[in-house]
PDB file of C-alpha atoms in Angstrom:
ATOM      1  CA  UNK A  99     -29.692  17.286  44.056  1.00 54.00           C
ATOM      2  CA  UNK A 100     -30.548  14.192  45.299  1.00 57.00           C
ATOM      3  CA  UNK A 101     -34.469  15.887  44.839  1.00 62.00           C
ATOM      4  CA  UNK A 102     -33.218  17.519  40.785  1.00 68.00           C
ATOM      5  CA  UNK A 103     -34.418  20.924  41.586  1.00 73.00           C
ATOM      6  CA  UNK A 104     -32.751  23.704  38.694  1.00 77.00           C
ATOM      7  CA  UNK A 105     -30.302  25.886  39.753  1.00 81.00           C
ATOM      8  CA  UNK A 106     -27.021  28.177  38.471  1.00 85.00           C
ATOM      9  CA  UNK A 107     -24.551  29.296  41.548  1.00 86.00           C
ATOM     10  CA  UNK A 108     -21.249  30.748  41.933  1.00 87.00           C
ATOM     11  CA  UNK A 109     -19.100  27.992  43.515  1.00 89.00           C
ATOM     12  CA  UNK A 110     -16.095  30.703  45.405  1.00 87.00           C
ATOM     13  CA  UNK A 111     -13.119  29.788  43.990  1.00 86.00           C
ATOM     14  CA  UNK A 112     -11.211  28.507  48.017  1.00 80.00           C
ATOM     15  CA  UNK A 113     -13.018  25.223  47.858  1.00 86.00           C
ATOM     16  CA  UNK A 114     -10.172  22.017  46.292  1.00 86.00           C
ATOM     17  CA  UNK A 115     -11.769  20.541  43.500  1.00 91.00           C
ATOM     18  CA  UNK A 116     -12.671  24.154  42.026  1.00 91.00           C
ATOM     19  CA  UNK A 117      -9.181  25.083  41.238  1.00 90.00           C
ATOM     20  CA  UNK A 118      -7.743  21.279  40.791  1.00 91.00           C
ATOM     21  CA  UNK A 119     -10.029  22.740  37.054  1.00 93.00           C
ATOM     22  CA  UNK A 120      -8.684  26.409  36.802  1.00 93.00           C
ATOM     23  CA  UNK A 121      -5.405  24.516  37.440  1.00 91.00           C
ATOM     24  CA  UNK A 122      -6.089  22.014  34.695  1.00 92.00           C
ATOM     25  CA  UNK A 123      -7.492  24.215  31.931  1.00 93.00           C
ATOM     26  CA  UNK A 124      -5.819  27.411  33.341  1.00 91.00           C
ATOM     27  CA  UNK A 125      -3.658  27.666  29.725  1.00 90.00           C
ATOM     28  CA  UNK A 126      -7.252  27.239  27.727  1.00 92.00           C
ATOM     29  CA  UNK A 127      -9.101  29.972  29.839  1.00 92.00           C
ATOM     30  CA  UNK A 128      -6.450  32.726  29.316  1.00 86.00           C
ATOM     31  CA  UNK A 129      -5.665  32.239  25.754  1.00 91.00           C
ATOM     32  CA  UNK A 130      -7.417  33.266  22.143  1.00 92.00           C
ATOM     33  CA  UNK A 131      -8.722  30.512  22.346  1.00 92.00           C
ATOM     34  CA  UNK A 132     -11.134  30.925  26.014  1.00 91.00           C
ATOM     35  CA  UNK A 133     -11.646  34.519  25.020  1.00 93.00           C
ATOM     36  CA  UNK A 134     -15.250  36.243  24.899  1.00 91.00           C
ATOM     37  CA  UNK A 135     -15.858  39.863  24.934  1.00 85.00           C
ATOM     38  CA  UNK A 136     -19.060  40.963  26.520  1.00 79.00           C
ATOM     39  CA  UNK A 137     -20.155  44.918  25.803  1.00 75.00           C
ATOM     40  CA  UNK A 138     -17.991  46.793  26.050  1.00 78.00           C
ATOM     41  CA  UNK A 139     -15.420  44.326  28.983  1.00 82.00           C
ATOM     42  CA  UNK A 140     -13.218  41.062  27.809  1.00 88.00           C
ATOM     43  CA  UNK A 141     -13.551  37.722  29.384  1.00 90.00           C
ATOM     44  CA  UNK A 142     -11.623  34.996  29.292  1.00 93.00           C
ATOM     45  CA  UNK A 143     -14.212  31.100  29.289  1.00 93.00           C
ATOM     46  CA  UNK A 144     -13.929  27.473  29.549  1.00 94.00           C
ATOM     47  CA  UNK A 145     -17.124  25.060  30.282  1.00 92.00           C
ATOM     48  CA  UNK A 146     -17.532  21.951  30.616  1.00 90.00           C
ATOM     49  CA  UNK A 147     -19.674  18.811  32.500  1.00 91.00           C
ATOM     50  CA  UNK A 148     -19.011  18.393  35.980  1.00 88.00           C
ATOM     51  CA  UNK A 149     -20.060  15.141  37.149  1.00 84.00           C
ATOM     52  CA  UNK A 150     -20.560  15.137  40.878  1.00 82.00           C
ATOM     53  CA  UNK A 151     -19.424  12.681  43.583  1.00 78.00           C
ATOM     54  CA  UNK A 152     -22.104  10.064  43.843  1.00 75.00           C
ATOM     55  CA  UNK A 153     -24.491  12.130  41.535  1.00 75.00           C
ATOM     56  CA  UNK A 154     -25.967  10.887  38.698  1.00 75.00           C
ATOM     57  CA  UNK A 155     -27.341  13.958  37.961  1.00 79.00           C
ATOM     58  CA  UNK A 156     -25.744  16.338  35.086  1.00 83.00           C
ATOM     59  CA  UNK A 157     -23.776  19.901  35.668  1.00 91.00           C
ATOM     60  CA  UNK A 158     -22.219  22.694  33.961  1.00 93.00           C
ATOM     61  CA  UNK A 159     -19.127  23.728  35.005  1.00 94.00           C
ATOM     62  CA  UNK A 160     -18.610  27.066  33.958  1.00 94.00           C
ATOM     63  CA  UNK A 161     -15.412  28.597  34.968  1.00 94.00           C
ATOM     64  CA  UNK A 162     -13.753  32.765  33.396  1.00 93.00           C
ATOM     65  CA  UNK A 163     -11.262  34.863  34.353  1.00 93.00           C
ATOM     66  CA  UNK A 164     -11.804  38.273  34.546  1.00 90.00           C
ATOM     67  CA  UNK A 165      -8.732  41.109  33.755  1.00 87.00           C
ATOM     68  CA  UNK A 166     -10.864  43.943  36.231  1.00 85.00           C
ATOM     69  CA  UNK A 167     -12.267  41.512  38.453  1.00 83.00           C
ATOM     70  CA  UNK A 168      -8.409  40.306  38.887  1.00 86.00           C
ATOM     71  CA  UNK A 169      -7.516  43.948  39.459  1.00 85.00           C
ATOM     72  CA  UNK A 170     -10.469  44.228  42.778  1.00 86.00           C
ATOM     73  CA  UNK A 171      -9.946  40.221  43.596  1.00 85.00           C
ATOM     74  CA  UNK A 172      -6.135  41.483  44.360  1.00 88.00           C
ATOM     75  CA  UNK A 173      -7.292  44.712  46.985  1.00 90.00           C
ATOM     76  CA  UNK A 174      -9.990  42.905  48.576  1.00 88.00           C
ATOM     77  CA  UNK A 175      -7.407  39.122  49.221  1.00 90.00           C
ATOM     78  CA  UNK A 176      -4.820  41.901  50.162  1.00 92.00           C
ATOM     79  CA  UNK A 177      -7.366  43.814  52.543  1.00 94.00           C
ATOM     80  CA  UNK A 178      -8.537  39.594  53.990  1.00 93.00           C
ATOM     81  CA  UNK A 179      -4.666  39.314  54.471  1.00 94.00           C
ATOM     82  CA  UNK A 180      -4.171  42.370  56.768  1.00 95.00           C
ATOM     83  CA  UNK A 181      -7.589  41.366  58.374  1.00 95.00           C
ATOM     84  CA  UNK A 182      -6.119  37.981  59.105  1.00 95.00           C
ATOM     85  CA  UNK A 183      -2.732  39.293  60.956  1.00 95.00           C
ATOM     86  CA  UNK A 184      -4.750  42.271  62.359  1.00 95.00           C
ATOM     87  CA  UNK A 185      -6.706  39.283  63.945  1.00 94.00           C
ATOM     88  CA  UNK A 186      -3.733  36.921  64.747  1.00 93.00           C
ATOM     89  CA  UNK A 187      -1.681  40.052  66.845  1.00 92.00           C
ATOM     90  CA  UNK A 188      -4.800  41.096  69.098  1.00 91.00           C
ATOM     91  CA  UNK A 189      -5.901  37.506  68.639  1.00 90.00           C
ATOM     92  CA  UNK A 190      -9.561  37.688  68.393  1.00 92.00           C
ATOM     93  CA  UNK A 191      -9.814  34.741  65.731  1.00 92.00           C
ATOM     94  CA  UNK A 192     -11.752  33.952  64.384  1.00 91.00           C
ATOM     95  CA  UNK A 193     -13.085  30.357  63.852  1.00 91.00           C
ATOM     96  CA  UNK A 194     -13.880  30.019  59.570  1.00 89.00           C
ATOM     97  CA  UNK A 195     -10.292  31.873  59.556  1.00 92.00           C
ATOM     98  CA  UNK A 196      -8.572  29.175  61.056  1.00 92.00           C
ATOM     99  CA  UNK A 197      -7.297  27.355  58.352  1.00 91.00           C
ATOM    100  CA  UNK A 198      -5.866  30.617  56.913  1.00 93.00           C
ATOM    101  CA  UNK A 199      -4.408  31.116  59.548  1.00 93.00           C
ATOM    102  CA  UNK A 200      -1.707  28.322  58.891  1.00 92.00           C
ATOM    103  CA  UNK A 201      -1.542  29.225  55.528  1.00 92.00           C
ATOM    104  CA  UNK A 202      -0.810  32.869  55.623  1.00 94.00           C
ATOM    105  CA  UNK A 203       1.094  32.981  58.731  1.00 94.00           C
ATOM    106  CA  UNK A 204       4.268  32.423  61.365  1.00 93.00           C
ATOM    107  CA  UNK A 205       3.010  32.597  64.585  1.00 91.00           C
ATOM    108  CA  UNK A 206       5.327  31.958  67.690  1.00 89.00           C
ATOM    109  CA  UNK A 207       4.864  33.295  71.364  1.00 84.00           C
ATOM    110  CA  UNK A 208       7.769  33.701  73.845  1.00 84.00           C
ATOM    111  CA  UNK A 209       7.423  34.760  77.863  1.00 84.00           C
ATOM    112  CA  UNK A 210       9.976  37.300  76.345  1.00 80.00           C
ATOM    113  CA  UNK A 211       9.369  39.120  73.202  1.00 81.00           C
ATOM    114  CA  UNK A 212       5.434  38.169  73.828  1.00 84.00           C
ATOM    115  CA  UNK A 213       3.407  37.130  70.200  1.00 87.00           C
ATOM    116  CA  UNK A 214       5.291  37.147  66.786  1.00 90.00           C
ATOM    117  CA  UNK A 215       3.279  37.356  63.911  1.00 91.00           C
ATOM    118  CA  UNK A 216       4.793  37.017  60.153  1.00 94.00           C
ATOM    119  CA  UNK A 217       3.941  36.803  56.734  1.00 94.00           C
ATOM    120  CA  UNK A 218       4.566  33.753  55.099  1.00 95.00           C
ATOM    121  CA  UNK A 219       5.343  35.338  52.279  1.00 94.00           C
ATOM    122  CA  UNK A 220       5.840  32.565  49.855  1.00 93.00           C
ATOM    123  CA  UNK A 221       1.767  31.252  50.325  1.00 92.00           C
ATOM    124  CA  UNK A 222       0.759  34.799  50.398  1.00 92.00           C
ATOM    125  CA  UNK A 223       2.376  35.579  46.886  1.00 90.00           C
ATOM    126  CA  UNK A 224       1.030  31.990  45.355  1.00 85.00           C
ATOM    127  CA  UNK A 225      -2.651  32.578  45.992  1.00 84.00           C
ATOM    128  CA  UNK A 226      -2.591  36.120  45.290  1.00 83.00           C
ATOM    129  CA  UNK A 227      -1.024  35.271  41.615  1.00 78.00           C
ATOM    130  CA  UNK A 228      -2.445  31.838  41.007  1.00 78.00           C
ATOM    131  CA  UNK A 229      -6.522  32.667  41.832  1.00 83.00           C
ATOM    132  CA  UNK A 230      -7.443  36.405  41.709  1.00 85.00           C
ATOM    133  CA  UNK A 231      -9.779  37.372  38.832  1.00 89.00           C
ATOM    134  CA  UNK A 232     -11.503  33.619  37.839  1.00 92.00           C
ATOM    135  CA  UNK A 233     -15.272  33.091  38.982  1.00 90.00           C
ATOM    136  CA  UNK A 234     -16.671  29.825  38.669  1.00 93.00           C
ATOM    137  CA  UNK A 235     -20.468  29.041  38.044  1.00 92.00           C
ATOM    138  CA  UNK A 236     -22.639  25.594  38.269  1.00 92.00           C
ATOM    139  CA  UNK A 237     -25.836  25.032  36.597  1.00 90.00           C
ATOM    140  CA  UNK A 238     -27.785  22.082  36.094  1.00 88.00           C
ATOM    141  CA  UNK A 239     -29.103  23.722  33.509  1.00 83.00           C
ATOM    142  CA  UNK A 240     -27.042  26.593  31.654  1.00 86.00           C
ATOM    143  CA  UNK A 241     -24.901  25.213  28.704  1.00 88.00           C
ATOM    144  CA  UNK A 242     -23.798  28.455  27.655  1.00 88.00           C
ATOM    145  CA  UNK A 243     -20.392  30.415  29.191  1.00 87.00           C
ATOM    146  CA  UNK A 244     -21.742  33.259  28.786  1.00 87.00           C
ATOM    147  CA  UNK A 245     -25.632  32.821  29.167  1.00 86.00           C
ATOM    148  CA  UNK A 246     -24.729  31.177  32.676  1.00 86.00           C
ATOM    149  CA  UNK A 247     -22.370  34.659  33.123  1.00 86.00           C
ATOM    150  CA  UNK A 248     -25.214  37.078  32.355  1.00 82.00           C
ATOM    151  CA  UNK A 249     -27.878  35.255  34.811  1.00 81.00           C
ATOM    152  CA  UNK A 250     -25.522  34.586  37.429  1.00 81.00           C
ATOM    153  CA  UNK A 251     -24.800  38.756  37.404  1.00 77.00           C
ATOM    154  CA  UNK A 252     -28.291  39.453  37.258  1.00 75.00           C
ATOM    155  CA  UNK A 253     -29.114  36.923  40.499  1.00 69.00           C
ATOM    156  CA  UNK A 254     -26.730  38.907  42.144  1.00 61.00           C
ATOM    157  CA  UNK A 255     -27.672  42.280  41.444  1.00 56.00           C
ATOM    158  CA  UNK A 256     -31.519  41.450  42.178  1.00 55.00           C
ATOM    159  CA  UNK A 257     -30.124  39.807  46.097  1.00 59.00           C
ATOM    160  CA  UNK A 258     -27.820  42.618  45.971  1.00 59.00           C
ATOM    161  CA  UNK A 259     -30.564  45.254  45.623  1.00 57.00           C
ATOM    162  CA  UNK A 260     -33.058  43.265  48.003  1.00 54.00           C
ATOM    163  CA  UNK A 261     -30.159  43.173  50.342  1.00 58.00           C
ATOM    164  CA  UNK A 262     -29.868  47.111  50.180  1.00 56.00           C
ATOM    165  CA  UNK A 263     -33.818  47.067  50.540  1.00 55.00           C
ATOM    166  CA  UNK A 264     -33.943  45.591  53.680  1.00 56.00           C
ATOM    167  CA  UNK A 265     -30.801  48.081  54.830  1.00 56.00           C
ATOM    168  CA  UNK A 266     -33.389  51.067  53.933  1.00 54.00           C
ATOM    169  CA  UNK A 267     -35.131  49.801  57.539  1.00 50.00           C
ATOM    170  CA  UNK A 268     -34.341  52.015  59.779  1.00 45.00           C
ATOM    171  CA  UNK A 269     -34.956  51.404  63.632  1.00 39.00           C
ATOM    172  CA  UNK A 270     -37.488  53.791  64.084  1.00 41.00           C
ATOM    173  CA  UNK A 271     -39.988  52.051  62.093  1.00 47.00           C
ATOM    174  CA  UNK A 272     -38.830  48.620  63.758  1.00 44.00           C
ATOM    175  CA  UNK A 273     -42.208  47.772  64.743  1.00 47.00           C
ATOM    176  CA  UNK A 274     -44.096  48.360  61.667  1.00 51.00           C
ATOM    177  CA  UNK A 275     -41.199  46.036  59.484  1.00 52.00           C
ATOM    178  CA  UNK A 276     -42.351  43.151  62.308  1.00 56.00           C
ATOM    179  CA  UNK A 277     -45.567  42.982  61.096  1.00 61.00           C
ATOM    180  CA  UNK A 278     -46.948  41.156  58.232  1.00 66.00           C
ATOM    181  CA  UNK A 279     -47.677  44.052  55.764  1.00 64.00           C
ATOM    182  CA  UNK A 280     -44.334  45.246  55.497  1.00 61.00           C
ATOM    183  CA  UNK A 281     -42.571  41.613  55.195  1.00 65.00           C
ATOM    184  CA  UNK A 282     -45.838  41.243  52.468  1.00 70.00           C
ATOM    185  CA  UNK A 283     -44.324  44.793  50.712  1.00 65.00           C
ATOM    186  CA  UNK A 284     -40.702  43.361  50.923  1.00 64.00           C
ATOM    187  CA  UNK A 285     -41.862  40.249  49.577  1.00 69.00           C
ATOM    188  CA  UNK A 286     -44.271  41.845  46.603  1.00 72.00           C
ATOM    189  CA  UNK A 287     -40.721  44.335  45.777  1.00 67.00           C
ATOM    190  CA  UNK A 288     -38.518  41.609  45.480  1.00 64.00           C
ATOM    191  CA  UNK A 289     -40.754  39.563  43.019  1.00 72.00           C
ATOM    192  CA  UNK A 290     -40.624  43.282  41.425  1.00 68.00           C
ATOM    193  CA  UNK A 291     -37.030  43.017  41.251  1.00 63.00           C
ATOM    194  CA  UNK A 292     -37.036  40.113  39.351  1.00 64.00           C
ATOM    195  CA  UNK A 293     -39.192  40.855  37.094  1.00 69.00           C
ATOM    196  CA  UNK A 294     -37.918  43.743  36.158  1.00 63.00           C
ATOM    197  CA  UNK A 295     -34.981  41.955  35.766  1.00 63.00           C
ATOM    198  CA  UNK A 296     -36.099  40.237  32.924  1.00 61.00           C
ATOM    199  CA  UNK A 297     -36.197  42.419  30.079  1.00 62.00           C
ATOM    200  CA  UNK A 298     -32.742  44.087  30.927  1.00 60.00           C
ATOM    201  CA  UNK A 299     -31.977  40.522  30.238  1.00 54.00           C
ATOM    202  CA  UNK A 300     -33.745  39.993  26.711  1.00 58.00           C
ATOM    203  CA  UNK A 301     -32.741  43.383  25.770  1.00 57.00           C
ATOM    204  CA  UNK A 302     -28.893  42.835  26.905  1.00 56.00           C
ATOM    205  CA  UNK A 303     -25.752  42.703  24.413  1.00 47.00           C
ATOM    206  CA  UNK A 304     -26.137  38.909  24.200  1.00 48.00           C
ATOM    207  CA  UNK A 305     -30.147  38.912  23.186  1.00 51.00           C
ATOM    208  CA  UNK A 306     -29.819  41.313  20.579  1.00 50.00           C
ATOM    209  CA  UNK A 307     -29.208  38.763  18.130  1.00 52.00           C
ATOM    210  CA  UNK A 308     -31.902  36.785  18.592  1.00 54.00           C
ATOM    211  CA  UNK A 309     -34.800  40.015  19.720  1.00 52.00           C
ATOM    212  CA  UNK A 310     -33.687  42.831  18.884  1.00 55.00           C
ATOM    213  CA  UNK A 311     -36.398  45.175  20.100  1.00 56.00           C
ATOM    214  CA  UNK A 312     -35.999  47.739  23.169  1.00 55.00           C
ATOM    215  CA  UNK A 313     -36.832  47.593  27.078  1.00 51.00           C
ATOM    216  CA  UNK A 314     -40.337  49.282  26.025  1.00 57.00           C
ATOM    217  CA  UNK A 315     -41.036  47.022  24.182  1.00 60.00           C
ATOM    218  CA  UNK A 316     -40.630  43.503  25.819  1.00 54.00           C
ATOM    219  CA  UNK A 317     -42.980  45.569  28.195  1.00 51.00           C
TER     220      UNK A 317
END
């Protein structure tokens, strides 16, 4: 933050200050005031200036609620709770999960019955209902809520494609992949993905009013 680099990045919604902002603006977000249509999908939004503690730099906090994402997030959350339960029962704790063991479960161990693990239904239901479907993006430069969302999505697509590309490098070619040649190839393909994502952005639904061109025109 002190070096004043520009960034647009997603912020996890389990962070306390993000949840406080969601709670503060929940009614406004999930209302006709926050309603936006993005192509064929719908998203509810809120944007505001955010002052980072100890910094005078201007930041924009964008909050989103996606009804479709809510359904996906609930499934992911339920899978995560099941994973936590399995870790507790098998006594294979993961350090990063310790706060959630305490938050969502009651554990008791006795000589006669051994380890007993029970879900805290009230805590699980509260977390399941309150924050699933929400997303937060923090940006130093992008003021427009939908533009920030689109840039983040394009960035996410490029990163996932690059991750898939690396995963495709099988063990048979491991020696080659460690060479400078393979590293150079990966770098070039990563840059190519970024360049190819720009025409898609320029010809997207949000950009058509200002740039009514096809991808071929942009190239």
